[in-house]
CSV table of C-alpha atoms and ligand atoms in Angstrom, one decimal:
chain,number,residue,atom,x,y,z
E,1,MET,CA,-116.2,-54.2,81.4
E,2,SER,CA,-115.6,-53.8,85.2
E,3,LEU,CA,-113.6,-56.4,87.1
E,4,THR,CA,-115.8,-58.9,88.9
E,5,VAL,CA,-115.3,-61.5,91.7
E,6,ASN,CA,-114.8,-65.2,91.0
E,7,MET,CA,-118.2,-66.2,92.4
E,8,SER,CA,-117.6,-70.0,92.3
E,9,ARG,CA,-114.5,-69.5,94.5
E,10,LEU,CA,-116.3,-67.1,96.8
E,11,ARG,CA,-119.3,-69.4,97.2
E,12,GLY,CA,-117.0,-72.4,97.7
E,13,ASP,CA,-115.1,-70.5,100.4
E,14,LEU,CA,-118.3,-69.5,102.2
E,15,GLU,CA,-119.6,-73.0,102.0
E,16,SER,CA,-116.5,-74.6,103.4
E,17,LEU,CA,-116.2,-71.9,106.2
E,18,SER,CA,-119.8,-72.7,107.1
E,19,SER,CA,-118.9,-76.3,107.9
E,20,ILE,CA,-116.6,-75.0,110.8
E,21,GLY,CA,-118.6,-75.0,114.0
E,22,ARG,CA,-121.7,-76.4,112.3
E,23,LEU,CA,-124.2,-78.0,114.8
E,24,ALA,CA,-126.4,-81.0,114.2
E,25,GLY,CA,-129.4,-78.7,114.1
E,26,GLY,CA,-128.0,-76.7,111.2
E,27,GLY,CA,-126.8,-73.6,113.1
E,28,ILE,CA,-123.2,-72.5,113.6
E,29,THR,CA,-121.4,-71.9,116.9
E,30,ARG,CA,-118.1,-70.3,116.2
E,31,THR,CA,-117.8,-68.0,119.2
E,32,SER,CA,-114.6,-66.0,119.5
E,33,PHE,CA,-111.5,-67.9,120.8
E,34,SER,CA,-113.3,-71.2,120.9
E,35,ALA,CA,-111.9,-74.3,119.0
E,36,PRO,CA,-114.1,-73.6,115.9
E,37,ASP,CA,-113.0,-69.9,115.9
E,38,LEU,CA,-109.4,-71.1,115.9
E,39,ALA,CA,-110.1,-73.6,113.1
E,40,ALA,CA,-111.8,-70.8,111.1
E,41,ARG,CA,-108.7,-68.6,111.6
E,42,GLU,CA,-106.4,-71.5,110.4
E,43,TRP,CA,-108.7,-72.0,107.4
E,44,TYR,CA,-108.5,-68.3,106.5
E,45,GLN,CA,-104.7,-68.4,106.9
E,46,ALA,CA,-104.6,-71.4,104.5
E,47,ARG,CA,-106.7,-69.4,101.9
E,48,CYS,CA,-104.2,-66.5,102.2
E,49,ALA,CA,-101.2,-68.8,101.8
E,50,GLU,CA,-102.8,-70.4,98.8
E,51,ALA,CA,-103.3,-67.0,97.2
E,52,GLY,CA,-99.8,-65.8,98.0
E,53,LEU,CA,-101.0,-63.1,100.4
E,54,THR,CA,-99.1,-62.0,103.4
E,55,LEU,CA,-101.0,-62.4,106.7
E,56,GLN,CA,-100.4,-60.5,109.8
E,57,THR,CA,-102.0,-60.6,113.2
E,58,ASP,CA,-102.0,-58.4,116.3
E,59,GLY,CA,-102.2,-59.2,120.0
E,60,ILE,CA,-106.0,-59.3,120.2
E,61,GLY,CA,-106.4,-61.6,117.2
E,62,ASN,CA,-107.3,-59.2,114.3
E,63,LEU,CA,-106.0,-60.6,111.0
E,64,PHE,CA,-104.7,-58.5,108.1
E,65,ALA,CA,-104.1,-59.9,104.6
E,66,GLU,CA,-102.5,-58.2,101.6
E,67,ALA,CA,-101.0,-59.0,98.2
E,68,PRO,CA,-97.3,-58.2,98.7
E,69,GLY,CA,-96.1,-55.1,96.8
E,70,THR,CA,-99.5,-54.0,95.4
E,71,GLY,CA,-100.4,-50.4,95.6
E,72,THR,CA,-97.0,-49.3,96.9
E,73,ALA,CA,-95.1,-48.5,93.7
E,74,ALA,CA,-96.5,-45.0,93.1
E,75,ALA,CA,-95.2,-43.8,96.5
E,76,GLY,CA,-91.6,-44.6,95.7
E,77,PRO,CA,-89.1,-46.9,97.3
E,78,GLY,CA,-89.6,-47.6,101.0
E,79,ARG,CA,-92.7,-45.5,101.2
E,80,ARG,CA,-96.1,-46.9,101.8
E,81,PRO,CA,-99.3,-45.0,101.1
E,82,ALA,CA,-102.3,-45.3,103.5
E,83,ALA,CA,-104.3,-48.4,102.7
E,84,VAL,CA,-107.9,-49.1,101.9
E,85,TRP,CA,-109.2,-51.7,104.3
E,86,SER,CA,-112.2,-54.0,104.0
E,87,GLY,CA,-113.4,-56.9,106.1
E,88,SER,CA,-115.7,-58.1,108.7
E,89,HIS,CA,-115.7,-61.1,111.2
E,90,LEU,CA,-115.5,-64.9,111.2
E,91,ASP,CA,-116.9,-65.4,114.7
E,92,THR,CA,-120.6,-66.1,115.2
E,93,VAL,CA,-123.2,-65.9,117.9
E,94,PRO,CA,-124.1,-69.2,119.6
E,95,ASP,CA,-126.3,-71.2,117.1
E,96,GLY,CA,-125.9,-68.4,114.5
E,97,GLY,CA,-126.1,-68.4,110.7
E,98,ALA,CA,-123.6,-68.8,107.8
E,99,PHE,CA,-123.7,-65.2,106.5
E,100,ASP,CA,-123.3,-62.7,109.3
E,101,GLY,CA,-119.7,-61.5,109.1
E,102,ALA,CA,-118.5,-64.3,106.9
E,103,VAL,CA,-119.9,-62.6,103.7
E,104,GLY,CA,-117.9,-59.4,104.3
E,105,ALA,CA,-114.8,-61.1,105.5
E,106,ILE,CA,-114.5,-63.5,102.6
E,107,ALA,CA,-115.7,-61.0,100.0
E,108,ALA,CA,-112.9,-58.7,101.1
E,109,LEU,CA,-110.4,-61.6,100.7
E,110,GLU,CA,-111.8,-62.3,97.3
E,111,CYS,CA,-111.4,-58.7,96.3
E,112,VAL,CA,-107.7,-58.7,97.3
E,113,ARG,CA,-107.2,-61.9,95.4
E,114,ARG,CA,-108.9,-60.5,92.2
E,115,LEU,CA,-107.0,-57.3,92.3
E,116,ALA,CA,-103.7,-59.2,92.6
E,117,GLU,CA,-104.6,-61.8,89.9
E,118,GLU,CA,-105.5,-59.1,87.4
E,119,ARG,CA,-102.5,-57.0,88.4
E,120,VAL,CA,-104.7,-54.0,88.7
E,121,GLU,CA,-102.4,-50.9,89.1
E,122,LEU,CA,-103.3,-49.4,92.5
E,123,ALA,CA,-102.2,-46.1,94.0
E,124,ARG,CA,-102.6,-47.6,97.5
E,125,PRO,CA,-102.7,-51.1,99.0
E,126,VAL,CA,-106.0,-52.9,99.7
E,127,ARG,CA,-106.0,-54.8,102.9
E,128,ALA,CA,-108.5,-57.6,103.9
E,129,VAL,CA,-109.3,-57.6,107.6
E,130,VAL,CA,-110.9,-60.1,110.0
E,131,PHE,CA,-111.9,-58.4,113.3
E,132,ALA,CA,-111.7,-60.5,116.6
E,133,ASP,CA,-114.8,-61.1,118.7
E,134,GLU,CA,-117.2,-58.9,116.8
E,135,GLU,CA,-120.1,-60.7,118.4
E,136,GLY,CA,-119.0,-59.9,121.9
E,137,ASN,CA,-118.4,-63.3,123.4
E,138,TYR,CA,-116.1,-61.2,125.7
E,139,ASN,CA,-116.7,-57.7,124.5
E,140,HIS,CA,-118.9,-56.4,121.6
E,141,LEU,CA,-116.6,-55.3,118.7
E,142,LEU,CA,-113.5,-56.3,120.7
E,143,GLY,CA,-110.9,-56.2,117.9
E,144,SER,CA,-112.0,-53.0,116.2
E,145,THR,CA,-112.4,-51.2,119.6
E,146,ALA,CA,-108.8,-52.3,120.3
E,147,LEU,CA,-107.7,-50.8,117.0
E,148,GLU,CA,-109.7,-47.6,117.6
E,149,ARG,CA,-108.7,-46.7,121.1
E,150,GLY,CA,-106.8,-49.6,122.7
E,151,PHE,CA,-107.7,-51.2,126.1
E,152,SER,CA,-106.1,-50.6,129.4
E,153,ARG,CA,-104.8,-53.6,131.4
E,154,ALA,CA,-107.5,-53.1,133.9
E,155,GLU,CA,-110.2,-53.2,131.3
E,156,ILE,CA,-108.8,-56.4,129.8
E,157,GLU,CA,-108.5,-58.0,133.2
E,158,ALA,CA,-112.2,-57.2,134.0
E,159,MET,CA,-113.6,-58.7,130.8
E,160,THR,CA,-115.6,-61.9,131.3
E,161,GLY,CA,-117.4,-64.0,128.7
E,162,ARG,CA,-121.0,-65.0,128.2
E,163,ASP,CA,-120.2,-68.0,130.3
E,164,GLY,CA,-118.6,-66.0,133.1
E,165,ASP,CA,-115.0,-67.0,132.1
E,166,ARG,CA,-112.2,-64.3,132.0
E,167,LEU,CA,-110.9,-63.2,128.6
E,168,VAL,CA,-107.3,-63.4,129.9
E,169,ASP,CA,-107.8,-67.0,130.9
E,170,ALA,CA,-109.4,-67.8,127.5
E,171,ILE,CA,-106.5,-66.2,125.7
E,172,SER,CA,-103.9,-68.2,127.8
E,173,ALA,CA,-105.8,-71.4,127.3
E,174,ILE,CA,-105.4,-71.1,123.5
E,175,GLY,CA,-101.7,-70.4,123.9
E,176,TRP,CA,-101.7,-66.7,123.2
E,177,ASP,CA,-100.0,-64.1,125.3
E,178,PRO,CA,-102.5,-62.1,127.3
E,179,ALA,CA,-100.0,-59.2,127.4
E,180,GLY,CA,-100.6,-58.8,123.7
E,181,LEU,CA,-104.2,-57.8,124.3
E,182,THR,CA,-103.2,-54.2,125.2
E,183,SER,CA,-100.9,-53.6,122.2
E,184,THR,CA,-103.1,-53.3,119.2
E,185,GLN,CA,-103.9,-49.7,118.3
E,186,ALA,CA,-104.0,-48.9,114.6
E,187,ASP,CA,-102.1,-46.0,113.1
E,188,PRO,CA,-104.8,-43.8,111.4
E,189,ALA,CA,-102.1,-42.4,109.1
E,190,GLN,CA,-101.8,-45.9,107.6
E,191,LEU,CA,-105.6,-46.1,106.9
E,192,TYR,CA,-107.1,-44.3,103.9
E,193,ALA,CA,-110.7,-45.6,104.1
E,194,PHE,CA,-112.7,-48.6,105.3
E,195,VAL,CA,-115.6,-50.4,103.6
E,196,GLU,CA,-117.6,-53.4,105.0
E,197,LEU,CA,-120.0,-55.6,103.1
E,198,HIS,CA,-122.6,-57.2,105.3
E,199,ILE,CA,-126.0,-58.8,105.2
E,200,GLU,CA,-128.7,-56.4,106.3
E,201,GLN,CA,-130.0,-58.7,109.1
E,202,GLY,CA,-133.4,-56.9,108.9
E,203,PRO,CA,-136.3,-57.0,106.5
E,204,ASN,CA,-136.1,-53.6,104.7
E,205,LEU,CA,-134.0,-54.4,101.6
E,206,GLU,CA,-135.9,-57.5,100.7
E,207,ALA,CA,-139.2,-55.7,101.3
E,208,SER,CA,-138.2,-52.8,99.0
E,209,GLY,CA,-137.0,-55.1,96.3
E,210,THR,CA,-133.6,-53.3,96.1
E,211,ASN,CA,-130.3,-55.0,95.4
E,212,ILE,CA,-128.0,-52.9,97.5
E,213,GLY,CA,-128.2,-50.9,100.7
E,214,VAL,CA,-125.9,-48.0,101.1
E,215,VAL,CA,-125.7,-47.6,104.9
E,216,THR,CA,-126.2,-44.1,106.3
E,217,SER,CA,-125.6,-44.7,110.0
E,218,ILE,CA,-125.1,-47.4,112.7
E,219,VAL,CA,-127.0,-47.7,115.9
E,220,ALA,CA,-125.7,-46.9,119.4
E,221,ILE,CA,-125.3,-50.0,121.7
E,222,GLY,CA,-125.3,-50.4,125.4
E,223,GLY,CA,-124.8,-53.6,127.4
E,224,ALA,CA,-124.9,-54.6,131.1
E,225,THR,CA,-124.6,-57.6,133.3
E,226,ALA,CA,-127.2,-57.6,136.1
E,227,GLU,CA,-126.8,-59.9,139.1
E,228,PHE,CA,-129.7,-60.3,141.5
E,229,ARG,CA,-128.5,-62.0,144.7
E,230,GLY,CA,-131.1,-63.5,147.1
E,231,ARG,CA,-131.1,-66.6,149.2
E,232,ALA,CA,-131.0,-70.2,148.0
E,233,ASP,CA,-133.6,-72.3,149.8
E,234,HIS,CA,-135.5,-75.6,149.6
E,235,ALA,CA,-138.2,-75.5,147.0
E,236,GLY,CA,-140.5,-77.7,149.0
E,237,THR,CA,-140.3,-76.4,152.5
E,238,THR,CA,-139.8,-72.6,152.1
E,239,PRO,CA,-143.2,-70.9,152.1
E,240,MET,CA,-143.7,-68.6,149.2
E,241,THR,CA,-143.9,-65.6,151.5
E,242,ARG,CA,-140.5,-66.3,153.1
E,243,ARG,CA,-138.4,-66.4,149.9
E,244,ARG,CA,-135.9,-64.0,148.7
E,245,ASP,CA,-136.0,-65.2,145.1
E,246,PRO,CA,-133.7,-63.3,142.7
E,247,LEU,CA,-135.5,-64.8,139.6
E,248,ARG,CA,-138.7,-63.0,140.5
E,249,ALA,CA,-136.7,-59.7,140.4
E,250,ALA,CA,-135.2,-60.7,137.0
E,251,ALA,CA,-138.7,-61.6,135.7
E,252,GLN,CA,-140.0,-58.2,136.8
E,253,LEU,CA,-137.1,-56.4,135.0
E,254,ILE,CA,-137.7,-58.4,131.8
E,255,SER,CA,-141.4,-57.7,131.9
E,256,ALA,CA,-140.6,-54.0,132.2
E,257,LEU,CA,-138.4,-53.8,129.0
E,258,PRO,CA,-141.1,-53.1,126.5
E,259,GLY,CA,-142.5,-50.2,128.6
E,260,ILE,CA,-139.1,-48.7,129.1
E,261,THR,CA,-138.1,-48.8,125.4
E,262,ALA,CA,-141.5,-47.4,124.4
E,263,SER,CA,-141.1,-44.5,126.9
E,264,VAL,CA,-137.7,-43.6,125.3
E,265,SER,CA,-138.4,-43.8,121.6
E,266,ASP,CA,-140.1,-46.0,119.0
E,267,THR,CA,-136.7,-47.1,117.8
E,268,ALA,CA,-135.3,-48.2,121.1
E,269,VAL,CA,-134.9,-51.9,121.7
E,270,ALA,CA,-133.8,-53.9,124.8
E,271,THR,CA,-133.1,-57.6,125.1
E,272,CYS,CA,-132.2,-60.1,127.8
E,273,GLY,CA,-130.5,-62.8,125.7
E,274,LYS,CA,-129.0,-64.8,128.5
E,275,LEU,CA,-130.1,-65.6,132.0
E,276,VAL,CA,-128.5,-68.0,134.3
E,277,THR,CA,-129.7,-69.2,137.7
E,278,PHE,CA,-127.4,-70.5,140.4
E,279,PRO,CA,-127.1,-73.1,141.7
E,280,GLY,CA,-129.6,-74.3,139.1
E,281,GLY,CA,-131.9,-77.1,140.2
E,282,SER,CA,-135.6,-77.6,139.9
E,283,ASN,CA,-135.9,-78.1,143.6
E,284,VAL,CA,-133.8,-75.2,144.7
E,285,VAL,CA,-135.0,-71.6,145.0
E,286,PRO,CA,-132.1,-69.8,143.1
E,287,GLY,CA,-129.7,-67.8,145.2
E,288,LEU,CA,-128.3,-65.8,142.3
E,289,VAL,CA,-129.4,-64.8,138.9
E,290,ARG,CA,-127.1,-63.4,136.2
E,291,MET,CA,-128.7,-61.7,133.2
E,292,LEU,CA,-127.0,-60.2,130.1
E,293,LEU,CA,-128.8,-57.2,128.7
E,294,ASP,CA,-128.3,-55.5,125.3
E,295,TYR,CA,-130.0,-52.2,124.5
E,296,ARG,CA,-129.9,-49.9,121.5
E,297,ASP,CA,-131.1,-46.7,119.9
E,298,PRO,CA,-129.8,-44.7,116.9
E,299,ASP,CA,-129.4,-41.7,119.2
E,300,ALA,CA,-126.6,-41.5,121.9
E,301,GLY,CA,-128.7,-39.3,124.2
E,302,ARG,CA,-131.6,-41.7,124.1
E,303,LEU,CA,-129.3,-44.6,124.8
E,304,SER,CA,-128.2,-42.8,128.0
E,305,ARG,CA,-131.9,-42.4,128.9
E,306,LEU,CA,-132.3,-46.1,128.4
E,307,ASP,CA,-129.3,-46.8,130.7
E,308,GLU,CA,-130.9,-44.7,133.5
E,309,GLN,CA,-134.3,-46.2,133.2
E,310,LEU,CA,-133.0,-49.8,133.1
E,311,VAL,CA,-130.9,-49.3,136.2
E,312,ALA,CA,-133.8,-47.6,138.0
E,313,ALA,CA,-136.2,-50.5,137.0
E,314,ALA,CA,-133.6,-53.1,138.2
E,315,ARG,CA,-133.2,-51.3,141.5
E,316,ARG,CA,-137.0,-51.3,142.0
E,317,ALA,CA,-137.2,-55.0,141.1
E,318,ALA,CA,-134.5,-55.8,143.6
E,319,ALA,CA,-136.2,-53.7,146.4
E,320,ASP,CA,-139.6,-55.3,145.6
E,321,HIS,CA,-138.2,-58.8,146.1
E,322,ASP,CA,-135.8,-58.1,148.9
E,323,VAL,CA,-132.7,-59.1,146.9
E,324,ALA,CA,-129.4,-57.3,146.2
E,325,LEU,CA,-128.4,-55.9,142.8
E,326,ASP,CA,-125.0,-55.7,141.2
E,327,TRP,CA,-125.2,-53.8,137.9
E,328,ALA,CA,-122.1,-53.7,135.6
E,329,ALA,CA,-122.5,-51.6,132.5
E,330,GLU,CA,-120.3,-51.9,129.4
E,331,ALA,CA,-119.0,-48.8,127.7
E,332,HIS,CA,-121.4,-47.6,125.1
E,333,VAL,CA,-120.7,-48.2,121.4
E,334,ALA,CA,-121.3,-44.8,119.9
E,335,PRO,CA,-123.6,-44.3,116.9
E,336,VAL,CA,-122.0,-43.1,113.7
E,337,ALA,CA,-123.0,-41.5,110.5
E,338,LEU,CA,-121.0,-43.1,107.6
E,339,ASP,CA,-118.9,-41.0,105.3
E,340,PRO,CA,-120.9,-39.3,102.4
E,341,ARG,CA,-118.0,-39.6,100.0
E,342,VAL,CA,-117.6,-43.3,100.6
E,343,ARG,CA,-121.4,-43.6,100.3
E,344,SER,CA,-121.3,-41.9,96.9
E,345,VAL,CA,-118.6,-44.2,95.6
E,346,ILE,CA,-120.7,-47.2,96.7
E,347,ASP,CA,-123.8,-45.7,95.1
E,348,ALA,CA,-121.9,-45.1,91.8
E,349,SER,CA,-120.4,-48.6,91.9
E,350,ALA,CA,-123.9,-50.2,92.3
E,351,GLY,CA,-125.2,-48.0,89.4
E,352,GLY,CA,-122.2,-48.9,87.2
E,353,LEU,CA,-123.1,-52.6,87.7
E,354,GLY,CA,-126.8,-51.9,86.8
E,355,LEU,CA,-127.9,-52.6,90.4
E,356,SER,CA,-130.6,-50.7,92.4
E,357,ALA,CA,-129.4,-49.0,95.6
E,358,VAL,CA,-131.1,-47.4,98.5
E,359,ALA,CA,-129.9,-45.4,101.6
E,360,ILE,CA,-130.6,-47.4,104.7
E,361,PRO,CA,-129.7,-47.2,108.5
E,362,SER,CA,-128.2,-50.2,110.4
E,363,GLY,CA,-129.8,-51.5,113.6
E,364,ALA,CA,-127.1,-54.1,114.0
E,365,GLY,CA,-123.7,-53.2,115.4
E,366,HIS,CA,-120.6,-53.5,113.1
E,367,ASP,CA,-116.8,-53.0,113.4
E,368,ALA,CA,-117.4,-50.2,110.8
E,369,GLN,CA,-118.6,-48.0,113.6
E,370,ASN,CA,-115.3,-48.1,115.3
E,371,MET,CA,-113.4,-47.8,112.0
E,372,ALA,CA,-115.4,-44.7,111.2
E,373,THR,CA,-113.6,-42.9,113.9
E,374,LEU,CA,-110.2,-43.7,112.3
E,375,ALA,CA,-111.0,-43.2,108.6
E,376,PRO,CA,-113.7,-42.4,106.1
E,377,THR,CA,-116.0,-45.4,106.3
E,378,GLY,CA,-118.9,-46.9,104.3
E,379,MET,CA,-121.0,-50.1,104.5
E,380,ILE,CA,-122.7,-52.1,101.8
E,381,PHE,CA,-125.8,-54.2,102.7
E,382,VAL,CA,-127.3,-57.1,100.8
E,383,PRO,CA,-130.8,-58.5,101.5
E,384,SER,CA,-131.6,-61.0,104.3
E,385,ARG,CA,-134.4,-63.4,103.6
E,386,ASP,CA,-137.4,-62.6,105.9
E,387,GLY,CA,-135.0,-60.3,107.7
E,388,ARG,CA,-133.8,-63.2,109.8
E,389,SER,CA,-130.3,-63.2,111.4
E,390,HIS,CA,-128.5,-64.4,114.6
E,391,SER,CA,-130.4,-67.6,113.9
E,392,PRO,CA,-129.8,-70.7,111.8
E,393,ALA,CA,-132.6,-69.4,109.6
E,394,GLU,CA,-130.3,-66.6,108.3
E,395,HIS,CA,-130.1,-66.7,104.5
E,396,THR,CA,-129.0,-64.5,101.7
E,397,ASP,CA,-129.2,-65.6,98.0
E,398,TRP,CA,-126.0,-66.3,96.2
E,399,ALA,CA,-127.0,-63.8,93.5
E,400,ASP,CA,-127.3,-61.1,96.2
E,401,ILE,CA,-123.9,-62.0,97.7
E,402,GLU,CA,-122.4,-61.8,94.2
E,403,ASN,CA,-123.9,-58.4,93.7
E,404,GLY,CA,-122.6,-57.1,97.0
E,405,ALA,CA,-119.1,-58.5,96.4
E,406,ASN,CA,-119.0,-56.9,93.0
E,407,VAL,CA,-120.1,-53.6,94.4
E,408,LEU,CA,-117.4,-54.0,97.1
E,409,LEU,CA,-114.7,-54.8,94.5
E,410,ALA,CA,-115.7,-51.7,92.3
E,411,THR,CA,-115.7,-49.5,95.4
E,412,LEU,CA,-112.3,-50.7,96.7
E,413,THR,CA,-110.8,-50.4,93.2
E,414,GLU,CA,-112.1,-46.8,92.9
E,415,LEU,CA,-110.8,-45.8,96.4
E,416,ALA,CA,-107.5,-47.4,95.7
E,417,THR,CA,-107.0,-45.8,92.3
E,418,SER,CA,-108.8,-42.5,92.1
E,419,GLY,CA,-109.4,-42.0,95.8
E,420,LEU,CA,-112.3,-40.3,97.6
E,421,PRO,CA,-114.4,-37.9,95.6
E,422,PRO,CA,-114.4,-34.3,96.8
E,423,ALA,CA,-116.8,-33.7,99.8
U,1,GLV,C1,-123.8,-57.7,116.0
U,1,GLV,O1,-124.1,-58.7,115.4
U,1,GLV,C2,-124.8,-57.0,116.8
U,1,GLV,O2,-124.9,-57.5,117.9
U,1,GLV,O3,-125.4,-56.1,116.3
U,2,MN,MN1,-121.9,-59.1,111.8
U,3,MN,MN1,-123.9,-60.6,114.4
């Protein structure tokens, strides 16, 4: 019989984690580097201590947990084989759900605990990871991007959060050293493979009645902050024809989004998820509007076309309403195809547990897409009820979480004992 997770412990952990940052309306706000995010990190640290795991962190706030000594014996004294990593994130979007990120982060911890408890003889270590700021409070996939390529001082200095605050200020405010933000790159030689368990966040697995999604590829993501600058005026005395209202330009751009995405592909999506008017008063024509945009397509070339069309539409909107435009684009997150060998181990693990599995693409972004540039990487999806996510309505049945965690455990065990199958 194959090794399985301790589901009552995993469920208990997910339930207690979900109380951190819980809002009166039922959602969870645990945005990165906020007080609830710090509380979740402390909570995770306590779980590691309780299980006798070593916990390391790096300058940007990624966490790494391991059972000391496991998976190192075969390499001989003082030598350490490249490790199999698994994990996800503890941060949430504002008013998010209890499963996005948490399932993969805590299931990875549970797998490390089970392998240690059962003293499974491993040829390489298994390391549980929590990535910092996956949800992009400051930068989408911040922690894994730091591991993948590192950030320059200038990039870090320029990063601002959803609320317009600077990352370096947020880091200082919580007592961390901002200098550490640039010293986080991973050594690919220490990384054998990466596997992330996650909820699907879309409707396809549930609709197909399949237990497990074996992820084939992850979408390309672009982001931009657009600022339209007009002139603040009195709402009662300024004739409609004499205004330079930046909110009208923002409204024109938002209305253009469906036409732009449809002209690029039927898979392209674009969203304005945050829009702030300044100074912000019902009797003031706004002087400035700041809007945050997120746009995606599975294809990198089509994402670049989206970029071009969005900037052109924003410029037209600014000209039509006699306002200035400031457009700051984020670096693209590249799309990735996941490793066929890791996919085949996931597929076989699901089959070995008697679970159905289907190949499926991801429309959500994940740290796995950065990890895929460092090591062979795979992702396991479990169904999301009604495909809902980034909302308090997010839900995955405990039985599905148990299935996903057991597939993860079998996959990690295989990778850490037999290794990757031949290509
Ligand atoms: C991550 O949750 C994303 O934005 O896709
Ligand atoms: Mn996530
Ligand atoms: Mn998310």
